[in-house]
CSV table of C-alpha atoms and ligand atoms in Angstrom, one decimal:
chain,number,residue,atom,x,y,z
A,25,UNK,CA,-79.7,28.4,-212.3
A,26,UNK,CA,-82.3,31.0,-211.7
A,27,UNK,CA,-83.0,34.3,-213.4
A,28,UNK,CA,-80.1,35.8,-211.4
A,29,UNK,CA,-77.8,35.0,-214.3
A,30,UNK,CA,-79.3,37.6,-216.6
A,31,UNK,CA,-77.9,41.1,-217.0
A,32,UNK,CA,-80.6,42.6,-214.9
A,33,UNK,CA,-78.2,42.6,-211.9
A,34,UNK,CA,-74.9,43.1,-213.7
A,35,UNK,CA,-73.7,46.2,-211.7
A,36,UNK,CA,-74.7,44.6,-208.4
A,37,UNK,CA,-72.6,41.6,-209.3
A,38,UNK,CA,-69.6,43.7,-210.2
A,39,UNK,CA,-69.9,45.6,-206.9
A,40,UNK,CA,-70.3,42.3,-205.0
A,41,UNK,CA,-67.1,40.9,-206.5
A,42,UNK,CA,-65.2,44.1,-205.6
A,43,UNK,CA,-66.7,44.1,-202.0
A,44,UNK,CA,-65.6,40.5,-201.5
A,45,UNK,CA,-62.0,41.5,-202.0
A,46,UNK,CA,-62.0,43.9,-199.1
A,47,UNK,CA,-64.9,42.9,-196.8
A,48,UNK,CA,-65.4,39.3,-195.5
A,49,UNK,CA,-68.1,37.7,-197.7
A,50,UNK,CA,-68.6,41.1,-199.3
A,51,UNK,CA,-71.1,42.3,-196.7
A,52,UNK,CA,-71.2,43.8,-193.2
A,53,UNK,CA,-74.0,41.6,-191.9
A,54,UNK,CA,-74.3,38.0,-193.1
A,55,UNK,CA,-78.0,37.9,-194.2
A,56,UNK,CA,-77.2,40.5,-196.8
A,57,UNK,CA,-75.2,38.0,-198.7
A,58,UNK,CA,-78.4,36.2,-200.0
A,59,UNK,CA,-77.2,32.7,-198.8
A,60,UNK,CA,-80.9,32.0,-197.9
A,61,UNK,CA,-82.1,32.5,-201.5
A,62,UNK,CA,-79.0,31.9,-203.6
A,63,UNK,CA,-77.5,34.2,-206.2
A,64,UNK,CA,-75.7,37.5,-205.8
A,65,UNK,CA,-77.0,40.3,-203.4
A,66,UNK,CA,-78.6,43.3,-204.9
A,67,UNK,CA,-76.8,46.6,-204.2
A,68,UNK,CA,-79.1,49.6,-203.5
A,69,UNK,CA,-78.5,53.1,-204.7
A,70,UNK,CA,-81.4,55.1,-203.1
A,71,UNK,CA,-84.8,54.8,-201.5
A,72,UNK,CA,-87.9,57.1,-201.4
A,73,UNK,CA,-91.0,56.3,-199.5
A,74,UNK,CA,-92.0,52.6,-200.1
A,75,UNK,CA,-89.6,52.2,-203.0
A,76,UNK,CA,-85.9,51.4,-203.4
A,77,UNK,CA,-83.8,51.6,-206.6
A,78,UNK,CA,-80.8,49.3,-207.1
A,79,UNK,CA,-77.5,50.1,-208.8
A,80,UNK,CA,-78.8,48.7,-212.1
A,81,UNK,CA,-81.7,51.0,-212.1
A,82,UNK,CA,-84.3,48.4,-211.1
A,83,UNK,CA,-87.1,49.6,-208.9
A,84,UNK,CA,-88.7,47.7,-206.0
A,85,UNK,CA,-91.5,48.1,-203.5
A,86,UNK,CA,-89.5,47.4,-200.3
A,87,UNK,CA,-90.7,45.1,-197.6
A,88,UNK,CA,-87.4,44.9,-195.8
A,89,UNK,CA,-87.1,48.6,-194.8
A,90,UNK,CA,-83.6,48.1,-193.5
A,91,UNK,CA,-84.9,45.1,-191.5
A,92,UNK,CA,-87.5,47.2,-189.7
A,93,UNK,CA,-86.3,50.6,-188.8
A,94,UNK,CA,-88.0,52.6,-191.5
A,95,UNK,CA,-91.5,52.9,-190.1
A,96,UNK,CA,-92.2,56.0,-192.3
A,97,UNK,CA,-90.5,54.6,-195.4
A,98,UNK,CA,-87.2,55.8,-196.9
A,99,UNK,CA,-86.1,59.4,-196.7
A,100,UNK,CA,-89.1,60.8,-194.9
A,101,UNK,CA,-89.0,64.6,-195.0
A,102,UNK,CA,-89.6,64.9,-191.2
A,103,UNK,CA,-86.6,62.7,-190.5
A,104,UNK,CA,-84.4,64.4,-193.1
A,105,UNK,CA,-85.2,67.8,-191.7
A,106,UNK,CA,-84.5,66.8,-188.1
A,107,UNK,CA,-81.2,65.2,-189.0
A,108,UNK,CA,-80.1,68.1,-191.2
A,109,UNK,CA,-80.9,70.7,-188.5
A,110,UNK,CA,-79.0,68.8,-185.9
A,111,UNK,CA,-76.1,68.2,-188.3
A,112,UNK,CA,-75.6,71.9,-188.7
A,113,UNK,CA,-75.5,72.3,-184.9
A,114,UNK,CA,-73.0,69.4,-184.4
A,115,UNK,CA,-73.0,65.7,-184.9
A,116,UNK,CA,-71.7,64.5,-181.5
A,117,UNK,CA,-70.5,66.1,-178.3
A,118,UNK,CA,-69.8,63.2,-175.8
A,119,UNK,CA,-71.8,65.3,-173.4
A,120,UNK,CA,-75.5,65.3,-172.5
A,121,UNK,CA,-78.1,66.9,-174.8
A,122,UNK,CA,-81.7,67.7,-174.3
A,123,UNK,CA,-82.6,65.4,-177.2
A,124,UNK,CA,-81.8,62.3,-175.0
A,125,UNK,CA,-84.4,63.3,-172.4
A,126,UNK,CA,-86.9,64.1,-175.1
A,127,UNK,CA,-86.6,60.7,-176.8
A,128,UNK,CA,-86.6,58.9,-173.4
A,129,UNK,CA,-89.9,60.6,-172.5
A,130,UNK,CA,-91.4,59.6,-175.8
A,131,UNK,CA,-90.4,56.0,-175.2
A,132,UNK,CA,-91.8,56.1,-171.6
A,133,UNK,CA,-95.1,57.5,-172.8
A,134,UNK,CA,-95.5,54.8,-175.5
A,135,UNK,CA,-94.4,51.8,-173.4
A,136,UNK,CA,-96.2,51.4,-170.1
A,137,UNK,CA,-93.7,49.1,-168.4
A,138,UNK,CA,-90.8,51.6,-169.0
A,139,UNK,CA,-89.8,54.1,-166.4
A,140,UNK,CA,-86.2,54.8,-167.4
A,141,UNK,CA,-84.2,54.4,-170.6
A,142,UNK,CA,-80.5,54.0,-171.3
A,143,UNK,CA,-79.5,54.6,-175.0
A,144,UNK,CA,-76.8,52.6,-176.8
A,145,UNK,CA,-75.9,52.3,-180.4
A,146,UNK,CA,-77.4,48.9,-181.6
A,147,UNK,CA,-79.8,46.2,-180.6
A,148,UNK,CA,-76.9,43.9,-179.8
A,149,UNK,CA,-75.6,46.4,-177.2
A,150,UNK,CA,-79.1,46.7,-175.8
A,151,UNK,CA,-79.6,43.0,-175.1
A,152,UNK,CA,-76.0,42.5,-174.0
A,153,UNK,CA,-76.4,45.3,-171.5
A,154,UNK,CA,-79.8,44.2,-170.3
A,155,UNK,CA,-78.4,40.8,-169.5
A,156,UNK,CA,-75.5,42.3,-167.6
A,157,UNK,CA,-78.0,44.4,-165.7
A,158,UNK,CA,-80.2,41.4,-164.9
A,159,UNK,CA,-77.2,39.5,-163.6
A,160,UNK,CA,-76.0,42.5,-161.6
A,161,UNK,CA,-79.4,43.1,-160.1
A,162,UNK,CA,-80.2,39.4,-159.3
A,163,UNK,CA,-76.6,38.5,-158.4
A,164,UNK,CA,-77.2,35.3,-160.5
A,165,UNK,CA,-75.5,34.1,-163.7
A,166,UNK,CA,-77.7,31.8,-165.8
A,167,UNK,CA,-80.0,33.0,-168.5
A,168,UNK,CA,-82.8,31.3,-170.4
A,169,UNK,CA,-83.3,31.9,-174.2
A,170,UNK,CA,-85.4,30.1,-176.8
A,171,UNK,CA,-84.1,28.2,-179.8
A,172,UNK,CA,-84.4,30.3,-183.0
A,173,UNK,CA,-84.7,33.6,-181.1
A,174,UNK,CA,-82.0,36.1,-182.2
A,175,UNK,CA,-81.0,38.7,-179.7
A,176,UNK,CA,-77.9,40.2,-181.4
A,177,UNK,CA,-74.4,38.7,-181.5
A,178,UNK,CA,-73.1,38.9,-177.9
A,179,UNK,CA,-71.3,35.7,-176.9
A,180,UNK,CA,-73.9,34.5,-174.4
A,181,UNK,CA,-76.7,35.1,-176.8
A,182,UNK,CA,-75.2,33.5,-179.9
A,183,UNK,CA,-76.6,30.1,-178.9
A,184,UNK,CA,-79.3,28.5,-181.0
A,185,UNK,CA,-79.8,32.0,-182.4
A,186,UNK,CA,-82.1,32.2,-185.5
A,187,UNK,CA,-82.0,33.5,-189.0
A,188,UNK,CA,-78.5,34.5,-189.9
A,189,UNK,CA,-77.1,31.6,-188.0
A,190,UNK,CA,-79.8,29.2,-189.4
A,191,UNK,CA,-79.2,30.2,-192.9
A,192,UNK,CA,-75.5,29.6,-192.6
A,193,UNK,CA,-76.2,26.3,-190.8
A,194,UNK,CA,-74.0,27.3,-187.8
A,195,UNK,CA,-75.7,26.1,-184.6
A,196,UNK,CA,-73.2,28.0,-182.6
A,197,UNK,CA,-70.4,30.3,-183.7
A,198,UNK,CA,-66.7,29.4,-183.2
A,199,UNK,CA,-65.1,32.0,-181.0
A,200,UNK,CA,-67.9,31.8,-178.3
A,201,UNK,CA,-66.2,30.4,-175.2
A,202,UNK,CA,-67.8,27.2,-174.0
A,203,UNK,CA,-67.9,28.6,-170.5
A,204,UNK,CA,-69.9,31.6,-171.6
A,205,UNK,CA,-72.4,29.6,-173.6
A,206,UNK,CA,-72.8,27.1,-170.7
A,207,UNK,CA,-74.6,29.7,-168.6
A,208,UNK,CA,-77.2,30.0,-171.4
A,209,UNK,CA,-80.0,27.5,-171.1
A,210,UNK,CA,-82.1,27.0,-174.2
A,211,UNK,CA,-85.5,25.5,-174.9
A,212,UNK,CA,-87.8,25.5,-177.9
A,213,UNK,CA,-90.2,28.5,-178.3
A,214,UNK,CA,-93.7,27.9,-177.0
A,215,UNK,CA,-92.5,24.9,-174.9
A,216,UNK,CA,-94.2,25.7,-171.6
A,217,UNK,CA,-93.3,22.3,-170.1
A,218,UNK,CA,-89.6,22.6,-171.1
A,219,UNK,CA,-89.2,26.1,-169.6
A,220,UNK,CA,-91.0,25.0,-166.4
A,221,UNK,CA,-88.6,22.1,-166.1
A,222,UNK,CA,-85.6,24.4,-166.5
A,223,UNK,CA,-86.9,26.5,-163.7
A,224,UNK,CA,-87.5,23.4,-161.5
A,225,UNK,CA,-83.9,22.4,-162.0
A,226,UNK,CA,-82.1,25.8,-162.0
A,227,UNK,CA,-84.7,28.3,-160.6
A,228,UNK,CA,-82.4,29.8,-158.0
A,229,UNK,CA,-79.5,30.4,-160.4
A,230,UNK,CA,-81.5,32.1,-163.2
A,231,UNK,CA,-81.0,35.8,-163.6
A,232,UNK,CA,-83.3,36.3,-166.5
A,233,UNK,CA,-85.4,34.9,-169.3
A,234,UNK,CA,-85.0,36.7,-172.6
A,235,UNK,CA,-87.6,36.3,-175.3
A,236,UNK,CA,-88.8,37.7,-178.6
A,237,UNK,CA,-92.5,38.4,-178.1
A,238,UNK,CA,-93.0,37.4,-181.8
A,239,UNK,CA,-90.3,35.0,-182.9
A,240,UNK,CA,-89.5,37.0,-186.0
A,241,UNK,CA,-85.9,35.9,-186.6
A,242,UNK,CA,-86.9,32.4,-187.6
A,243,UNK,CA,-89.8,33.6,-189.8
A,244,UNK,CA,-93.0,34.7,-188.0
A,245,UNK,CA,-93.9,32.6,-185.1
A,246,UNK,CA,-96.4,34.0,-182.5
A,247,UNK,CA,-96.5,32.9,-178.9
A,248,UNK,CA,-99.2,30.4,-178.1
A,249,UNK,CA,-101.9,31.6,-175.7
A,250,UNK,CA,-100.4,31.5,-172.1
A,251,UNK,CA,-96.7,31.1,-173.2
A,252,UNK,CA,-95.6,34.6,-172.3
A,253,UNK,CA,-97.8,34.6,-169.2
A,254,UNK,CA,-96.0,31.5,-168.0
A,255,UNK,CA,-92.7,33.2,-168.5
A,256,UNK,CA,-93.9,36.1,-166.4
A,257,UNK,CA,-95.2,33.8,-163.6
A,258,UNK,CA,-92.0,31.6,-163.5
A,259,UNK,CA,-89.6,34.5,-163.4
A,260,UNK,CA,-91.6,36.3,-160.7
A,261,UNK,CA,-92.0,33.2,-158.6
A,262,UNK,CA,-88.2,32.4,-158.9
A,263,UNK,CA,-86.8,35.9,-158.4
A,264,UNK,CA,-85.6,36.2,-162.0
A,265,UNK,CA,-86.2,39.0,-164.4
A,266,UNK,CA,-88.3,38.8,-167.6
A,267,UNK,CA,-86.6,40.6,-170.5
A,268,UNK,CA,-88.8,41.2,-173.6
A,269,UNK,CA,-86.6,41.8,-176.6
A,270,UNK,CA,-88.6,44.4,-178.6
A,271,UNK,CA,-85.7,45.4,-180.9
A,272,UNK,CA,-87.8,44.4,-183.8
A,273,UNK,CA,-91.3,44.5,-182.5
A,274,UNK,CA,-91.0,47.8,-180.6
A,275,UNK,CA,-93.2,50.5,-182.1
A,276,UNK,CA,-94.2,48.0,-184.8
A,277,UNK,CA,-96.4,45.3,-183.2
A,278,UNK,CA,-98.3,48.1,-181.4
A,279,UNK,CA,-97.3,51.6,-180.3
A,280,UNK,CA,-96.3,50.1,-176.9
A,281,UNK,CA,-94.7,47.0,-178.5
A,282,UNK,CA,-95.7,43.4,-178.6
A,283,UNK,CA,-95.8,43.4,-174.8
A,284,UNK,CA,-98.9,45.6,-175.0
A,285,UNK,CA,-100.4,43.5,-177.8
A,286,UNK,CA,-100.1,40.4,-175.6
A,287,UNK,CA,-100.7,42.1,-172.3
A,288,UNK,CA,-97.5,40.9,-170.6
A,289,UNK,CA,-95.4,43.3,-168.5
A,290,UNK,CA,-91.6,42.7,-168.5
A,291,UNK,CA,-89.0,43.9,-166.0
A,292,UNK,CA,-86.8,45.1,-168.8
A,293,UNK,CA,-87.4,45.9,-172.5
A,294,UNK,CA,-84.7,46.0,-175.3
A,295,UNK,CA,-85.2,48.4,-178.2
A,296,UNK,CA,-83.5,49.2,-181.4
A,297,UNK,CA,-84.4,49.5,-185.1
A,298,UNK,CA,-87.4,51.9,-185.2
A,299,UNK,CA,-86.2,53.9,-182.2
A,300,UNK,CA,-83.3,55.3,-184.3
A,301,UNK,CA,-85.4,56.4,-187.3
A,302,UNK,CA,-82.9,54.7,-189.6
A,303,UNK,CA,-79.7,55.8,-187.7
A,304,UNK,CA,-77.9,53.4,-185.4
A,305,UNK,CA,-79.6,53.4,-181.9
A,306,UNK,CA,-80.6,50.8,-179.4
A,307,UNK,CA,-81.9,51.1,-175.8
A,308,UNK,CA,-82.6,49.1,-172.8
A,309,UNK,CA,-85.3,50.2,-170.5
A,310,UNK,CA,-87.5,49.2,-167.6
A,311,UNK,CA,-88.5,49.8,-164.0
A,312,UNK,CA,-86.6,52.6,-162.3
A,313,UNK,CA,-85.8,50.3,-159.3
A,314,UNK,CA,-83.8,48.0,-161.7
A,315,UNK,CA,-82.4,50.7,-164.0
A,316,UNK,CA,-80.9,52.5,-161.0
A,317,UNK,CA,-78.3,49.7,-160.9
A,318,UNK,CA,-76.8,51.1,-164.1
A,319,UNK,CA,-73.7,53.4,-163.7
A,320,UNK,CA,-73.4,56.2,-162.6
A,321,UNK,CA,-76.6,55.7,-160.6
A,322,UNK,CA,-75.4,52.3,-159.5
A,323,UNK,CA,-72.5,49.9,-159.9
A,324,UNK,CA,-73.2,48.1,-163.2
A,325,UNK,CA,-70.8,49.6,-165.8
A,326,UNK,CA,-72.0,50.3,-169.3
A,327,UNK,CA,-70.9,53.2,-171.5
A,328,UNK,CA,-70.6,54.4,-175.1
A,329,UNK,CA,-68.7,57.2,-176.9
A,330,UNK,CA,-71.6,57.7,-179.4
A,331,UNK,CA,-74.4,56.6,-177.1
A,332,UNK,CA,-77.4,58.9,-177.3
A,333,UNK,CA,-75.8,60.4,-180.5
A,334,UNK,CA,-77.6,63.7,-181.3
A,335,UNK,CA,-78.3,62.8,-185.0
A,336,UNK,CA,-79.7,59.4,-184.0
A,337,UNK,CA,-81.8,61.0,-181.2
A,338,UNK,CA,-83.1,63.6,-183.6
A,339,UNK,CA,-84.1,61.0,-186.2
A,340,UNK,CA,-85.8,58.8,-183.5
A,341,UNK,CA,-87.8,61.7,-182.1
A,342,UNK,CA,-88.9,62.8,-185.6
A,343,UNK,CA,-89.9,59.3,-186.5
A,344,UNK,CA,-91.9,58.5,-183.3
A,345,UNK,CA,-93.7,61.9,-183.3
A,346,UNK,CA,-94.6,61.7,-187.0
A,347,UNK,CA,-95.8,58.0,-186.7
A,348,UNK,CA,-97.8,58.2,-183.5
A,349,UNK,CA,-99.0,61.8,-183.1
A,350,UNK,CA,-102.2,62.9,-184.9
A,351,UNK,CA,-104.8,65.5,-184.3
A,352,UNK,CA,-107.9,64.3,-182.2
A,353,UNK,CA,-110.0,61.9,-184.2
A,354,UNK,CA,-107.6,61.4,-187.1
A,355,UNK,CA,-105.8,58.2,-187.7
A,356,UNK,CA,-102.0,58.2,-187.1
A,357,UNK,CA,-99.5,57.2,-189.8
A,358,UNK,CA,-98.9,54.1,-187.7
A,359,UNK,CA,-102.5,53.1,-187.9
A,360,UNK,CA,-102.5,53.6,-191.6
A,361,UNK,CA,-99.5,51.2,-192.0
A,362,UNK,CA,-101.3,48.6,-189.8
A,363,UNK,CA,-104.3,48.7,-192.1
A,364,UNK,CA,-102.1,48.2,-195.2
A,365,UNK,CA,-100.3,45.3,-193.5
A,366,UNK,CA,-103.7,43.7,-192.8
A,367,UNK,CA,-104.7,44.1,-196.5
A,368,UNK,CA,-101.4,42.6,-197.7
A,369,UNK,CA,-101.6,39.6,-195.3
A,370,UNK,CA,-105.2,38.9,-196.1
A,371,UNK,CA,-104.4,39.1,-199.8
A,372,UNK,CA,-101.6,36.6,-199.4
A,373,UNK,CA,-103.9,34.3,-197.5
A,374,UNK,CA,-106.4,34.4,-200.3
A,375,UNK,CA,-103.7,33.8,-202.9
A,376,UNK,CA,-102.5,30.7,-201.0
A,377,UNK,CA,-106.0,29.2,-201.3
A,378,UNK,CA,-106.4,30.3,-204.9
A,379,UNK,CA,-103.1,28.9,-206.1
A,380,UNK,CA,-103.0,25.9,-203.8
A,381,UNK,CA,-99.6,26.8,-202.4
A,382,UNK,CA,-99.7,25.9,-198.7
A,383,UNK,CA,-98.6,28.9,-196.6
A,384,UNK,CA,-98.6,29.9,-192.9
A,385,UNK,CA,-99.2,33.6,-192.9
A,386,UNK,CA,-98.9,35.9,-189.8
A,387,UNK,CA,-99.3,39.6,-189.3
A,388,UNK,CA,-99.4,41.8,-186.2
A,389,UNK,CA,-99.3,45.6,-186.4
A,390,UNK,CA,-96.9,46.6,-189.2
A,391,UNK,CA,-95.1,43.3,-189.4
A,392,UNK,CA,-95.9,40.2,-191.4
A,393,UNK,CA,-94.4,36.9,-192.4
A,394,UNK,CA,-95.1,33.7,-194.2
A,395,UNK,CA,-93.7,30.2,-194.6
A,396,UNK,CA,-94.0,28.0,-197.6
A,397,UNK,CA,-95.1,24.7,-196.0
A,398,UNK,CA,-94.2,21.3,-197.4
A,399,UNK,CA,-97.8,20.1,-196.7
A,400,UNK,CA,-101.0,21.9,-195.9
A,401,UNK,CA,-102.5,21.8,-192.4
A,402,UNK,CA,-99.2,21.8,-190.4
A,403,UNK,CA,-98.4,24.6,-188.0
A,404,UNK,CA,-95.0,26.1,-187.1
A,405,UNK,CA,-94.8,27.0,-183.4
A,406,UNK,CA,-91.0,26.6,-182.8
A,407,UNK,CA,-87.7,26.4,-184.6
A,408,UNK,CA,-87.8,22.6,-184.6
A,409,UNK,CA,-91.1,22.7,-186.4
A,410,UNK,CA,-89.9,25.4,-188.8
A,411,UNK,CA,-87.0,23.2,-189.8
A,412,UNK,CA,-89.4,20.2,-190.3
A,413,UNK,CA,-92.2,21.9,-192.2
A,414,UNK,CA,-90.7,24.8,-194.2
A,415,UNK,CA,-90.0,24.5,-197.9
A,416,UNK,CA,-86.9,26.6,-198.4
A,417,UNK,CA,-86.3,25.8,-202.1
A,418,UNK,CA,-89.8,27.2,-203.0
A,419,UNK,CA,-89.0,30.5,-201.2
A,420,UNK,CA,-85.8,31.0,-203.3
A,421,UNK,CA,-87.9,30.8,-206.5
A,422,UNK,CA,-90.5,33.0,-205.1
A,423,UNK,CA,-88.0,35.6,-203.9
A,424,UNK,CA,-86.3,36.0,-207.3
A,425,UNK,CA,-89.7,35.9,-209.1
A,426,UNK,CA,-90.8,38.8,-206.9
A,427,UNK,CA,-87.6,40.8,-207.6
A,428,UNK,CA,-88.2,40.5,-211.3
A,429,UNK,CA,-91.6,41.9,-210.7
A,430,UNK,CA,-90.3,44.9,-208.7
A,431,UNK,CA,-91.0,43.7,-205.2
A,432,UNK,CA,-88.2,43.2,-202.7
A,433,UNK,CA,-88.9,40.9,-199.8
A,434,UNK,CA,-86.5,39.5,-197.3
A,435,UNK,CA,-83.8,37.4,-198.9
A,436,UNK,CA,-84.5,34.5,-196.5
A,437,UNK,CA,-87.8,32.8,-195.4
A,438,UNK,CA,-86.7,32.9,-191.8
A,439,UNK,CA,-87.2,36.7,-191.5
A,440,UNK,CA,-90.2,38.9,-191.0
A,441,UNK,CA,-91.5,41.5,-193.4
A,442,UNK,CA,-92.3,45.2,-192.7
A,443,UNK,CA,-94.5,47.9,-194.0
A,444,UNK,CA,-94.2,51.7,-193.6
A,445,UNK,CA,-96.7,54.5,-193.6
A,446,UNK,CA,-95.5,55.2,-197.2
A,447,UNK,CA,-96.9,51.9,-198.6
A,448,UNK,CA,-100.2,52.8,-200.3
A,449,UNK,CA,-103.0,50.8,-201.8
A,450,UNK,CA,-101.4,50.8,-205.2
A,451,UNK,CA,-98.2,49.2,-203.7
A,452,UNK,CA,-100.4,46.5,-202.1
A,453,UNK,CA,-102.2,45.8,-205.3
A,454,UNK,CA,-99.0,45.6,-207.4
A,455,UNK,CA,-97.5,43.3,-204.7
A,456,UNK,CA,-100.4,40.9,-204.7
A,457,UNK,CA,-100.4,40.7,-208.5
A,458,UNK,CA,-96.7,39.9,-208.3
A,459,UNK,CA,-97.4,37.4,-205.5
A,460,UNK,CA,-100.0,35.5,-207.6
A,461,UNK,CA,-97.5,35.0,-210.4
A,462,UNK,CA,-94.6,34.3,-208.1
A,463,UNK,CA,-96.6,31.6,-206.2
A,464,UNK,CA,-97.4,29.9,-209.5
A,465,UNK,CA,-93.8,30.1,-210.5
A,466,UNK,CA,-92.7,28.7,-207.2
A,467,UNK,CA,-95.2,25.9,-207.3
A,468,UNK,CA,-94.1,25.1,-210.9
B,10,PLP,C1,-82.1,43.0,-184.9
B,10,PLP,C2,-82.3,42.4,-183.6
B,10,PLP,C3,-81.4,42.5,-182.6
B,10,PLP,C4,-80.0,43.0,-182.9
B,10,PLP,O1,-80.0,44.4,-183.2
B,10,PLP,P1,-78.7,45.0,-184.0
B,10,PLP,O2,-79.0,46.4,-184.1
B,10,PLP,O3,-78.7,44.3,-185.3
B,10,PLP,O4,-77.5,44.7,-183.2
B,10,PLP,C5,-81.7,42.0,-181.4
B,10,PLP,N1,-82.9,41.4,-181.1
B,10,PLP,C6,-83.8,41.3,-182.0
B,10,PLP,C7,-85.1,40.7,-181.7
B,10,PLP,C8,-83.6,41.8,-183.3
B,10,PLP,O5,-84.5,41.6,-184.3
């Protein structure tokens, strides 16, 4: 057994046992159960800035940040103030508020391909609705997705779907009707020949291609040069839509998302995570000509009692303003977080060389990720290659060694890491010191 058997996590273990009595598996989202690293999940009590404290009083520098949303860190004063002020005015009306227009305008200003936005309450709802829209708009039914890309848990997207599913070893979930899944065509990430062949066979039936512009639900895999451009060309040539799922990368890979980083313009963009400032929000967005298909402007039905919720809108507005607006000539908080991410990733690259632990390290914007490789010199470009080359046992040892040293990284190697503007140079130095020791422990 690992160090998880010590008393350091005693209260977390008690709470997990109690949770398992009343919640399936003790968690409300599977990756939280730590199946990817073994041991019992850590229960958190509070978070401030770059740090979280667990229920046993242990402190950690947090690189999970609620799986991405907390671009400004935990409990940022601007977000707290915005939510508190709105709370005193009312938490939900089921009627329009000015806040929705304000957040939509911020999104439109940040993401050049976006002309209109529809807010929903989660990333899952965003991708599910974007696909319904693509099908309504093109009057076609088939969709193309990539193996290892996760787009939320809607039936037609829960096919070959990345991290949570990978960790549990479920290629597909029971309960997804075979008929629904059969309209989802899958191909390996970065497989240009494969996706070209799918279009050759099914081109006239394909409503949309949906893709993560950084495959960050199977670790951290970047598109090879020309991959996303090929998707743009194939969809345009065949009358299908290109949906870039920026639920994770939006406002993180670059202010305008990974689509701006890579220079590829989609028809539709899915958003979530950061856009809600830590409260539940998602959105799908794109060209006005397409978005006008959505009810009540057009015939495609999609609705939500808490969609555009005022508290969540207020949090999202506060987060985006605070992260991306700065006086002329001054760096934004976002740019500061990008610089720290670069420092961390460069430090991890050096430690890989120094300790002789073979890693594949990636970072873009405020996101990073690394794989422990079974051998040096190999490169992971797809889920098939991740399965072949990644050393999962080493990551478990590394993860727990980092926890003991006060650093909380994702409890699965098939996930990305995140920084916030609250992570400072001391945090990075402490993290790299911990990494050196944890790499040696993992190599051991
Ligand atoms: C997290 C995520 C989703 C799902 O969002 P939820 O809010 O968890 O439903 C969809 N797509 C991507 C790329 C994600 O990372």
